[in-house]
PDB file of N, CA and C in Angstrom:
ATOM      1  N   UNK A 383       0.832  -1.165   0.000  1.00  0.00           N
ATOM      2  CA  UNK A 383       0.000   0.000   0.000  1.00  0.00           C
ATOM      3  C   UNK A 383       0.886   1.241   0.000  1.00  0.00           C
ATOM      4  N   UNK A 384       0.548   2.187  -0.847  1.00  0.00           N
ATOM      5  CA  UNK A 384       1.336   3.411  -0.972  1.00  0.00           C
ATOM      6  C   UNK A 384       1.056   4.367   0.182  1.00  0.00           C
ATOM      7  N   UNK A 385       2.068   5.086   0.582  1.00  0.00           N
ATOM      8  CA  UNK A 385       1.917   6.080   1.647  1.00  0.00           C
ATOM      9  C   UNK A 385       1.172   7.299   1.112  1.00  0.00           C
ATOM     10  N   UNK A 386       0.387   7.924   1.956  1.00  0.00           N
ATOM     11  CA  UNK A 386      -0.342   9.131   1.565  1.00  0.00           C
ATOM     12  C   UNK A 386       0.633  10.307   1.495  1.00  0.00           C
ATOM     13  N   UNK A 387       0.172  11.424   0.931  1.00  0.00           N
ATOM     14  CA  UNK A 387       1.027  12.616   0.830  1.00  0.00           C
ATOM     15  C   UNK A 387       1.436  13.109   2.217  1.00  0.00           C
ATOM     16  N   UNK A 388       0.517  13.042   3.174  1.00  0.00           N
ATOM     17  CA  UNK A 388       0.859  13.520   4.509  1.00  0.00           C
ATOM     18  C   UNK A 388       1.866  12.597   5.194  1.00  0.00           C
ATOM     19  N   UNK A 389       1.790  11.279   4.954  1.00  0.00           N
ATOM     20  CA  UNK A 389       2.779  10.354   5.519  1.00  0.00           C
ATOM     21  C   UNK A 389       4.158  10.614   4.930  1.00  0.00           C
ATOM     22  N   UNK A 390       4.211  10.820   3.627  1.00  0.00           N
ATOM     23  CA  UNK A 390       5.489  11.127   2.976  1.00  0.00           C
ATOM     24  C   UNK A 390       6.052  12.447   3.498  1.00  0.00           C
ATOM     25  N   UNK A 391       5.173  13.439   3.664  1.00  0.00           N
ATOM     26  CA  UNK A 391       5.613  14.742   4.155  1.00  0.00           C
ATOM     27  C   UNK A 391       6.152  14.633   5.577  1.00  0.00           C
ATOM     28  N   UNK A 392       5.495  13.842   6.428  1.00  0.00           N
ATOM     29  CA  UNK A 392       5.975  13.681   7.798  1.00  0.00           C
ATOM     30  C   UNK A 392       7.354  13.036   7.817  1.00  0.00           C
ATOM     31  N   UNK A 393       7.548  12.014   6.990  1.00  0.00           N
ATOM     32  CA  UNK A 393       8.876  11.381   6.909  1.00  0.00           C
ATOM     33  C   UNK A 393       9.936  12.388   6.488  1.00  0.00           C
ATOM     34  N   UNK A 394       9.591  13.217   5.520  1.00  0.00           N
ATOM     35  CA  UNK A 394      10.568  14.206   5.019  1.00  0.00           C
ATOM     36  C   UNK A 394      10.852  15.284   6.050  1.00  0.00           C
ATOM     37  N   UNK A 395       9.829  15.725   6.772  1.00  0.00           N
ATOM     38  CA  UNK A 395      10.042  16.747   7.800  1.00  0.00           C
ATOM     39  C   UNK A 395      10.946  16.198   8.903  1.00  0.00           C
ATOM     40  N   UNK A 396      10.649  14.982   9.379  1.00  0.00           N
ATOM     41  CA  UNK A 396      11.472  14.387  10.433  1.00  0.00           C
ATOM     42  C   UNK A 396      12.896  14.134   9.952  1.00  0.00           C
ATOM     43  N   UNK A 397      13.044  13.705   8.708  1.00  0.00           N
ATOM     44  CA  UNK A 397      14.386  13.496   8.147  1.00  0.00           C
ATOM     45  C   UNK A 397      15.136  14.819   8.064  1.00  0.00           C
ATOM     46  N   UNK A 398      14.469  15.878   7.609  1.00  0.00           N
ATOM     47  CA  UNK A 398      15.106  17.196   7.505  1.00  0.00           C
ATOM     48  C   UNK A 398      15.576  17.658   8.881  1.00  0.00           C
ATOM     49  N   UNK A 399      14.731  17.454   9.889  1.00  0.00           N
ATOM     50  CA  UNK A 399      15.106  17.867  11.243  1.00  0.00           C
ATOM     51  C   UNK A 399      16.333  17.107  11.732  1.00  0.00           C
ATOM     52  N   UNK A 400      16.351  15.780  11.505  1.00  0.00           N
ATOM     53  CA  UNK A 400      17.500  14.968  11.917  1.00  0.00           C
ATOM     54  C   UNK A 400      18.760  15.399  11.185  1.00  0.00           C
ATOM     55  N   UNK A 401      18.648  15.540   9.860  1.00  0.00           N
ATOM     56  CA  UNK A 401      19.821  15.869   9.040  1.00  0.00           C
ATOM     57  C   UNK A 401      20.345  17.268   9.322  1.00  0.00           C
ATOM     58  N   UNK A 402      19.487  18.146   9.801  1.00  0.00           N
ATOM     59  CA  UNK A 402      19.951  19.501  10.098  1.00  0.00           C
ATOM     60  C   UNK A 402      20.507  19.613  11.514  1.00  0.00           C
ATOM     61  N   UNK A 403      20.553  18.468  12.222  1.00  0.00           N
ATOM     62  CA  UNK A 403      21.197  18.447  13.523  1.00  0.00           C
ATOM     63  C   UNK A 403      20.283  18.631  14.712  1.00  0.00           C
ATOM     64  N   UNK A 404      18.983  18.688  14.530  1.00  0.00           N
ATOM     65  CA  UNK A 404      18.054  18.839  15.643  1.00  0.00           C
ATOM     66  C   UNK A 404      17.807  17.485  16.309  1.00  0.00           C
ATOM     67  N   UNK A 405      17.751  17.498  17.615  1.00  0.00           N
ATOM     68  CA  UNK A 405      17.429  16.278  18.361  1.00  0.00           C
ATOM     69  C   UNK A 405      15.915  16.104  18.352  1.00  0.00           C
ATOM     70  N   UNK A 406      15.457  14.931  17.960  1.00  0.00           N
ATOM     71  CA  UNK A 406      14.017  14.677  17.871  1.00  0.00           C
ATOM     72  C   UNK A 406      13.466  14.342  19.257  1.00  0.00           C
ATOM     73  N   UNK A 407      13.161  15.370  19.992  1.00  0.00           N
ATOM     74  CA  UNK A 407      12.538  15.202  21.303  1.00  0.00           C
ATOM     75  C   UNK A 407      11.038  15.013  21.111  1.00  0.00           C
ATOM     76  N   UNK A 408      10.357  14.466  22.116  1.00  0.00           N
ATOM     77  CA  UNK A 408       8.896  14.345  22.007  1.00  0.00           C
ATOM     78  C   UNK A 408       8.212  15.685  21.736  1.00  0.00           C
ATOM     79  N   UNK A 409       8.737  16.757  22.330  1.00  0.00           N
ATOM     80  CA  UNK A 409       8.150  18.095  22.112  1.00  0.00           C
ATOM     81  C   UNK A 409       8.305  18.530  20.649  1.00  0.00           C
ATOM     82  N   UNK A 410       9.481  18.294  20.063  1.00  0.00           N
ATOM     83  CA  UNK A 410       9.705  18.665  18.667  1.00  0.00           C
ATOM     84  C   UNK A 410       8.882  17.788  17.732  1.00  0.00           C
ATOM     85  N   UNK A 411       8.766  16.500  18.044  1.00  0.00           N
ATOM     86  CA  UNK A 411       7.938  15.619  17.213  1.00  0.00           C
ATOM     87  C   UNK A 411       6.474  16.046  17.256  1.00  0.00           C
ATOM     88  N   UNK A 412       5.995  16.423  18.440  1.00  0.00           N
ATOM     89  CA  UNK A 412       4.617  16.883  18.561  1.00  0.00           C
ATOM     90  C   UNK A 412       4.420  18.180  17.772  1.00  0.00           C
ATOM     91  N   UNK A 413       5.388  19.070  17.839  1.00  0.00           N
ATOM     92  CA  UNK A 413       5.302  20.318  17.085  1.00  0.00           C
ATOM     93  C   UNK A 413       5.307  20.051  15.581  1.00  0.00           C
ATOM     94  N   UNK A 414       6.109  19.077  15.136  1.00  0.00           N
ATOM     95  CA  UNK A 414       6.144  18.720  13.712  1.00  0.00           C
ATOM     96  C   UNK A 414       4.804  18.146  13.270  1.00  0.00           C
ATOM     97  N   UNK A 415       4.223  17.289  14.102  1.00  0.00           N
ATOM     98  CA  UNK A 415       2.900  16.731  13.783  1.00  0.00           C
ATOM     99  C   UNK A 415       1.845  17.835  13.705  1.00  0.00           C
ATOM    100  N   UNK A 416       1.888  18.769  14.654  1.00  0.00           N
ATOM    101  CA  UNK A 416       0.917  19.867  14.656  1.00  0.00           C
ATOM    102  C   UNK A 416       1.116  20.779  13.444  1.00  0.00           C
ATOM    103  N   UNK A 417       2.364  21.068  13.110  1.00  0.00           N
ATOM    104  CA  UNK A 417       2.647  21.911  11.950  1.00  0.00           C
ATOM    105  C   UNK A 417       2.160  21.253  10.668  1.00  0.00           C
ATOM    106  N   UNK A 418       2.377  19.954  10.550  1.00  0.00           N
ATOM    107  CA  UNK A 418       1.903  19.235   9.371  1.00  0.00           C
ATOM    108  C   UNK A 418       0.385  19.196   9.343  1.00  0.00           C
ATOM    109  N   UNK A 419      -0.230  18.987  10.496  1.00  0.00           N
ATOM    110  CA  UNK A 419      -1.689  18.984  10.580  1.00  0.00           C
ATOM    111  C   UNK A 419      -2.265  20.329  10.148  1.00  0.00           C
ATOM    112  N   UNK A 420      -1.644  21.414  10.594  1.00  0.00           N
ATOM    113  CA  UNK A 420      -2.094  22.752  10.199  1.00  0.00           C
ATOM    114  C   UNK A 420      -1.930  22.972   8.704  1.00  0.00           C
ATOM    115  N   UNK A 421      -0.825  22.471   8.137  1.00  0.00           N
ATOM    116  CA  UNK A 421      -0.584  22.618   6.696  1.00  0.00           C
ATOM    117  C   UNK A 421      -1.609  21.834   5.888  1.00  0.00           C
ATOM    118  N   UNK A 422      -1.953  20.632   6.356  1.00  0.00           N
ATOM    119  CA  UNK A 422      -2.970  19.826   5.667  1.00  0.00           C
ATOM    120  C   UNK A 422      -4.326  20.513   5.761  1.00  0.00           C
ATOM    121  N   UNK A 423      -4.662  21.031   6.950  1.00  0.00           N
ATOM    122  CA  UNK A 423      -5.945  21.708   7.150  1.00  0.00           C
ATOM    123  C   UNK A 423      -6.066  22.957   6.282  1.00  0.00           C
ATOM    124  N   UNK A 424      -4.928  23.632   6.052  1.00  0.00           N
ATOM    125  CA  UNK A 424      -4.921  24.830   5.216  1.00  0.00           C
ATOM    126  C   UNK A 424      -4.847  24.497   3.731  1.00  0.00           C
ATOM    127  N   UNK A 425      -4.797  23.202   3.416  1.00  0.00           N
ATOM    128  CA  UNK A 425      -4.720  22.720   2.035  1.00  0.00           C
ATOM    129  C   UNK A 425      -3.532  23.304   1.279  1.00  0.00           C
ATOM    130  N   UNK A 426      -2.393  23.328   1.966  1.00  0.00           N
ATOM    131  CA  UNK A 426      -1.149  23.794   1.349  1.00  0.00           C
ATOM    132  C   UNK A 426      -0.734  22.813   0.256  1.00  0.00           C
ATOM    133  N   UNK A 427      -0.168  23.323  -0.821  1.00  0.00           N
ATOM    134  CA  UNK A 427       0.264  22.440  -1.912  1.00  0.00           C
ATOM    135  C   UNK A 427       1.608  21.793  -1.601  1.00  0.00           C
ATOM    136  N   UNK A 428       2.490  22.494  -0.907  1.00  0.00           N
ATOM    137  CA  UNK A 428       3.811  21.975  -0.533  1.00  0.00           C
ATOM    138  C   UNK A 428       3.827  21.739   0.971  1.00  0.00           C
ATOM    139  N   UNK A 429       3.464  20.523   1.387  1.00  0.00           N
ATOM    140  CA  UNK A 429       3.313  20.228   2.806  1.00  0.00           C
ATOM    141  C   UNK A 429       4.617  20.339   3.584  1.00  0.00           C
ATOM    142  N   UNK A 430       5.708  19.836   3.029  1.00  0.00           N
ATOM    143  CA  UNK A 430       6.990  19.854   3.745  1.00  0.00           C
ATOM    144  C   UNK A 430       7.430  21.288   3.992  1.00  0.00           C
ATOM    145  N   UNK A 431       7.405  22.085   2.967  1.00  0.00           N
ATOM    146  CA  UNK A 431       7.822  23.480   3.097  1.00  0.00           C
ATOM    147  C   UNK A 431       6.925  24.231   4.074  1.00  0.00           C
ATOM    148  N   UNK A 432       5.616  24.002   3.989  1.00  0.00           N
ATOM    149  CA  UNK A 432       4.678  24.675   4.881  1.00  0.00           C
ATOM    150  C   UNK A 432       4.887  24.255   6.329  1.00  0.00           C
ATOM    151  N   UNK A 433       5.119  22.971   6.562  1.00  0.00           N
ATOM    152  CA  UNK A 433       5.347  22.489   7.930  1.00  0.00           C
ATOM    153  C   UNK A 433       6.642  23.064   8.501  1.00  0.00           C
ATOM    154  N   UNK A 434       7.713  23.088   7.712  1.00  0.00           N
ATOM    155  CA  UNK A 434       8.982  23.646   8.188  1.00  0.00           C
ATOM    156  C   UNK A 434       8.859  25.141   8.458  1.00  0.00           C
ATOM    157  N   UNK A 435       8.105  25.842   7.618  1.00  0.00           N
ATOM    158  CA  UNK A 435       7.890  27.269   7.830  1.00  0.00           C
ATOM    159  C   UNK A 435       7.140  27.506   9.146  1.00  0.00           C
ATOM    160  N   UNK A 436       6.119  26.675   9.413  1.00  0.00           N
ATOM    161  CA  UNK A 436       5.365  26.806  10.663  1.00  0.00           C
ATOM    162  C   UNK A 436       6.258  26.492  11.876  1.00  0.00           C
ATOM    163  N   UNK A 437       7.105  25.485  11.762  1.00  0.00           N
ATOM    164  CA  UNK A 437       8.030  25.182  12.859  1.00  0.00           C
ATOM    165  C   UNK A 437       8.968  26.353  13.124  1.00  0.00           C
ATOM    166  N   UNK A 438       9.463  26.950  12.067  1.00  0.00           N
ATOM    167  CA  UNK A 438      10.364  28.093  12.218  1.00  0.00           C
ATOM    168  C   UNK A 438       9.616  29.277  12.836  1.00  0.00           C
ATOM    169  N   UNK A 439       8.399  29.535  12.360  1.00  0.00           N
ATOM    170  CA  UNK A 439       7.629  30.663  12.879  1.00  0.00           C
ATOM    171  C   UNK A 439       7.228  30.477  14.332  1.00  0.00           C
ATOM    172  N   UNK A 440       7.075  29.229  14.769  1.00  0.00           N
ATOM    173  CA  UNK A 440       6.738  28.931  16.162  1.00  0.00           C
ATOM    174  C   UNK A 440       7.980  28.806  17.045  1.00  0.00           C
ATOM    175  N   UNK A 441       9.123  29.158  16.510  1.00  0.00           N
ATOM    176  CA  UNK A 441      10.406  29.166  17.226  1.00  0.00           C
ATOM    177  C   UNK A 441      10.811  27.774  17.701  1.00  0.00           C
ATOM    178  N   UNK A 442      10.418  26.737  17.001  1.00  0.00           N
ATOM    179  CA  UNK A 442      10.807  25.383  17.368  1.00  0.00           C
ATOM    180  C   UNK A 442      12.180  25.010  16.804  1.00  0.00           C
ATOM    181  N   UNK A 443      12.693  25.769  15.871  1.00  0.00           N
ATOM    182  CA  UNK A 443      13.965  25.428  15.234  1.00  0.00           C
ATOM    183  C   UNK A 443      15.122  26.259  15.765  1.00  0.00           C
ATOM    184  N   UNK A 444      14.912  26.997  16.835  1.00  0.00           N
ATOM    185  CA  UNK A 444      16.007  27.776  17.387  1.00  0.00           C
ATOM    186  C   UNK A 444      16.863  26.890  18.275  1.00  0.00           C
ATOM    187  N   UNK A 445      18.129  26.899  18.023  1.00  0.00           N
ATOM    188  CA  UNK A 445      19.097  26.151  18.826  1.00  0.00           C
ATOM    189  C   UNK A 445      20.480  26.677  18.495  1.00  0.00           C
ATOM    190  N   UNK A 446      21.490  26.001  18.999  1.00  0.00           N
ATOM    191  CA  UNK A 446      22.853  26.385  18.652  1.00  0.00           C
ATOM    192  C   UNK A 446      23.120  26.170  17.171  1.00  0.00           C
ATOM    193  N   UNK A 447      22.372  25.249  16.548  1.00  0.00           N
ATOM    194  CA  UNK A 447      22.621  24.885  15.161  1.00  0.00           C
ATOM    195  C   UNK A 447      21.906  25.776  14.161  1.00  0.00           C
ATOM    196  N   UNK A 448      20.834  26.415  14.586  1.00  0.00           N
ATOM    197  CA  UNK A 448      20.076  27.239  13.648  1.00  0.00           C
ATOM    198  C   UNK A 448      19.549  28.460  14.373  1.00  0.00           C
ATOM    199  N   UNK A 449      19.277  29.489  13.632  1.00  0.00           N
ATOM    200  CA  UNK A 449      18.735  30.703  14.224  1.00  0.00           C
ATOM    201  C   UNK A 449      17.349  30.960  13.668  1.00  0.00           C
ATOM    202  N   UNK A 450      16.594  31.806  14.337  1.00  0.00           N
ATOM    203  CA  UNK A 450      15.220  32.087  13.907  1.00  0.00           C
ATOM    204  C   UNK A 450      15.190  32.699  12.510  1.00  0.00           C
ATOM    205  N   UNK A 451      16.233  33.384  12.130  1.00  0.00           N
ATOM    206  CA  UNK A 451      16.260  34.027  10.820  1.00  0.00           C
ATOM    207  C   UNK A 451      16.824  33.123   9.728  1.00  0.00           C
ATOM    208  N   UNK A 452      17.023  31.836  10.042  1.00  0.00           N
ATOM    209  CA  UNK A 452      17.609  30.945   9.043  1.00  0.00           C
ATOM    210  C   UNK A 452      16.693  30.798   7.834  1.00  0.00           C
ATOM    211  N   UNK A 453      17.268  30.591   6.711  1.00  0.00           N
ATOM    212  CA  UNK A 453      16.493  30.346   5.510  1.00  0.00           C
ATOM    213  C   UNK A 453      16.329  28.850   5.339  1.00  0.00           C
ATOM    214  N   UNK A 454      15.123  28.419   5.072  1.00  0.00           N
ATOM    215  CA  UNK A 454      14.866  27.001   4.870  1.00  0.00           C
ATOM    216  C   UNK A 454      15.115  26.686   3.411  1.00  0.00           C
ATOM    217  N   UNK A 455      16.002  25.750   3.166  1.00  0.00           N
ATOM    218  CA  UNK A 455      16.276  25.373   1.787  1.00  0.00           C
ATOM    219  C   UNK A 455      15.111  24.562   1.252  1.00  0.00           C
ATOM    220  N   UNK A 456      14.898  24.588  -0.060  1.00  0.00           N
ATOM    221  CA  UNK A 456      13.793  23.816  -0.621  1.00  0.00           C
ATOM    222  C   UNK A 456      13.985  22.329  -0.358  1.00  0.00           C
ATOM    223  N   UNK A 457      12.891  21.587  -0.225  1.00  0.00           N
ATOM    224  CA  UNK A 457      13.018  20.166   0.082  1.00  0.00           C
ATOM    225  C   UNK A 457      13.459  19.316  -1.104  1.00  0.00           C
ATOM    226  N   UNK A 458      13.770  19.953  -2.207  1.00  0.00           N
ATOM    227  CA  UNK A 458      14.190  19.230  -3.401  1.00  0.00           C
ATOM    228  C   UNK A 458      15.133  20.129  -4.185  1.00  0.00           C
ATOM    229  N   UNK A 459      16.017  19.572  -5.009  1.00  0.00           N
ATOM    230  CA  UNK A 459      16.943  20.409  -5.782  1.00  0.00           C
ATOM    231  C   UNK A 459      16.202  21.133  -6.904  1.00  0.00           C
ATOM    232  N   UNK A 460      16.728  22.259  -7.368  1.00  0.00           N
ATOM    233  CA  UNK A 460      16.072  22.970  -8.462  1.00  0.00           C
ATOM    234  C   UNK A 460      16.137  22.156  -9.757  1.00  0.00           C
ATOM    235  N   UNK A 461      15.125  22.311 -10.577  1.00  0.00           N
ATOM    236  CA  UNK A 461      15.116  21.625 -11.868  1.00  0.00           C
ATOM    237  C   UNK A 461      16.147  22.256 -12.785  1.00  0.00           C
ATOM    238  N   UNK A 462      16.858  21.444 -13.502  1.00  0.00           N
ATOM    239  CA  UNK A 462      17.850  21.921 -14.465  1.00  0.00           C
ATOM    240  C   UNK A 462      17.554  21.258 -15.804  1.00  0.00           C
ATOM    241  N   UNK A 463      17.309  22.064 -16.766  1.00  0.00           N
ATOM    242  CA  UNK A 463      17.006  21.541 -18.097  1.00  0.00           C
ATOM    243  C   UNK A 463      18.298  21.463 -18.905  1.00  0.00           C
ATOM    244  N   UNK A 464      18.388  20.440 -19.717  1.00  0.00           N
ATOM    245  CA  UNK A 464      19.579  20.303 -20.553  1.00  0.00           C
ATOM    246  C   UNK A 464      19.178  19.596 -21.847  1.00  0.00           C
ATOM    247  N   UNK A 465      20.106  19.547 -22.742  1.00  0.00           N
ATOM    248  CA  UNK A 465      19.862  18.908 -24.025  1.00  0.00           C
ATOM    249  C   UNK A 465      21.017  17.957 -24.316  1.00  0.00           C
ATOM    250  N   UNK A 466      20.725  16.887 -25.006  1.00  0.00           N
ATOM    251  CA  UNK A 466      21.800  15.971 -25.381  1.00  0.00           C
ATOM    252  C   UNK A 466      22.181  16.161 -26.847  1.00  0.00           C
ATOM    253  N   UNK A 467      21.717  17.270 -27.425  1.00  0.00           N
ATOM    254  CA  UNK A 467      22.184  17.645 -28.742  1.00  0.00           C
ATOM    255  C   UNK A 467      21.419  17.091 -29.923  1.00  0.00           C
ATOM    256  N   UNK A 468      20.199  16.615 -29.746  1.00  0.00           N
ATOM    257  CA  UNK A 468      19.438  16.095 -30.869  1.00  0.00           C
ATOM    258  C   UNK A 468      18.797  17.174 -31.725  1.00  0.00           C
ATOM    259  N   UNK A 469      18.783  18.361 -31.242  1.00  0.00           N
ATOM    260  CA  UNK A 469      18.179  19.450 -32.016  1.00  0.00           C
ATOM    261  C   UNK A 469      18.178  20.717 -31.195  1.00  0.00           C
ATOM    262  N   UNK A 470      17.465  21.700 -31.706  1.00  0.00           N
ATOM    263  CA  UNK A 470      17.411  22.974 -31.011  1.00  0.00           C
ATOM    264  C   UNK A 470      16.577  22.815 -29.744  1.00  0.00           C
ATOM    265  N   UNK A 471      17.028  23.458 -28.696  1.00  0.00           N
ATOM    266  CA  UNK A 471      16.329  23.375 -27.420  1.00  0.00           C
ATOM    267  C   UNK A 471      15.603  24.655 -27.148  1.00  0.00           C
TER     268      UNK A 471
END
């Protein structure tokens, strides 16, 4: 069975928090769940970005590793178009 969009988003949010050096305490996990719930309720198109923005705005991401004014990088790399030379692009 495939995971829903919200399940995938929760995995990505928790992974982002771990990879950025935050300790996943019960309080932070609860805040991540609430942020994701709020993003789903608001029918946001980009759940991961919306949840991370809500965590930052609620001051849950402040620590020695990050500051309140930190910029959240996109959850995916930018698209890069290229051509392999078959014709005009």
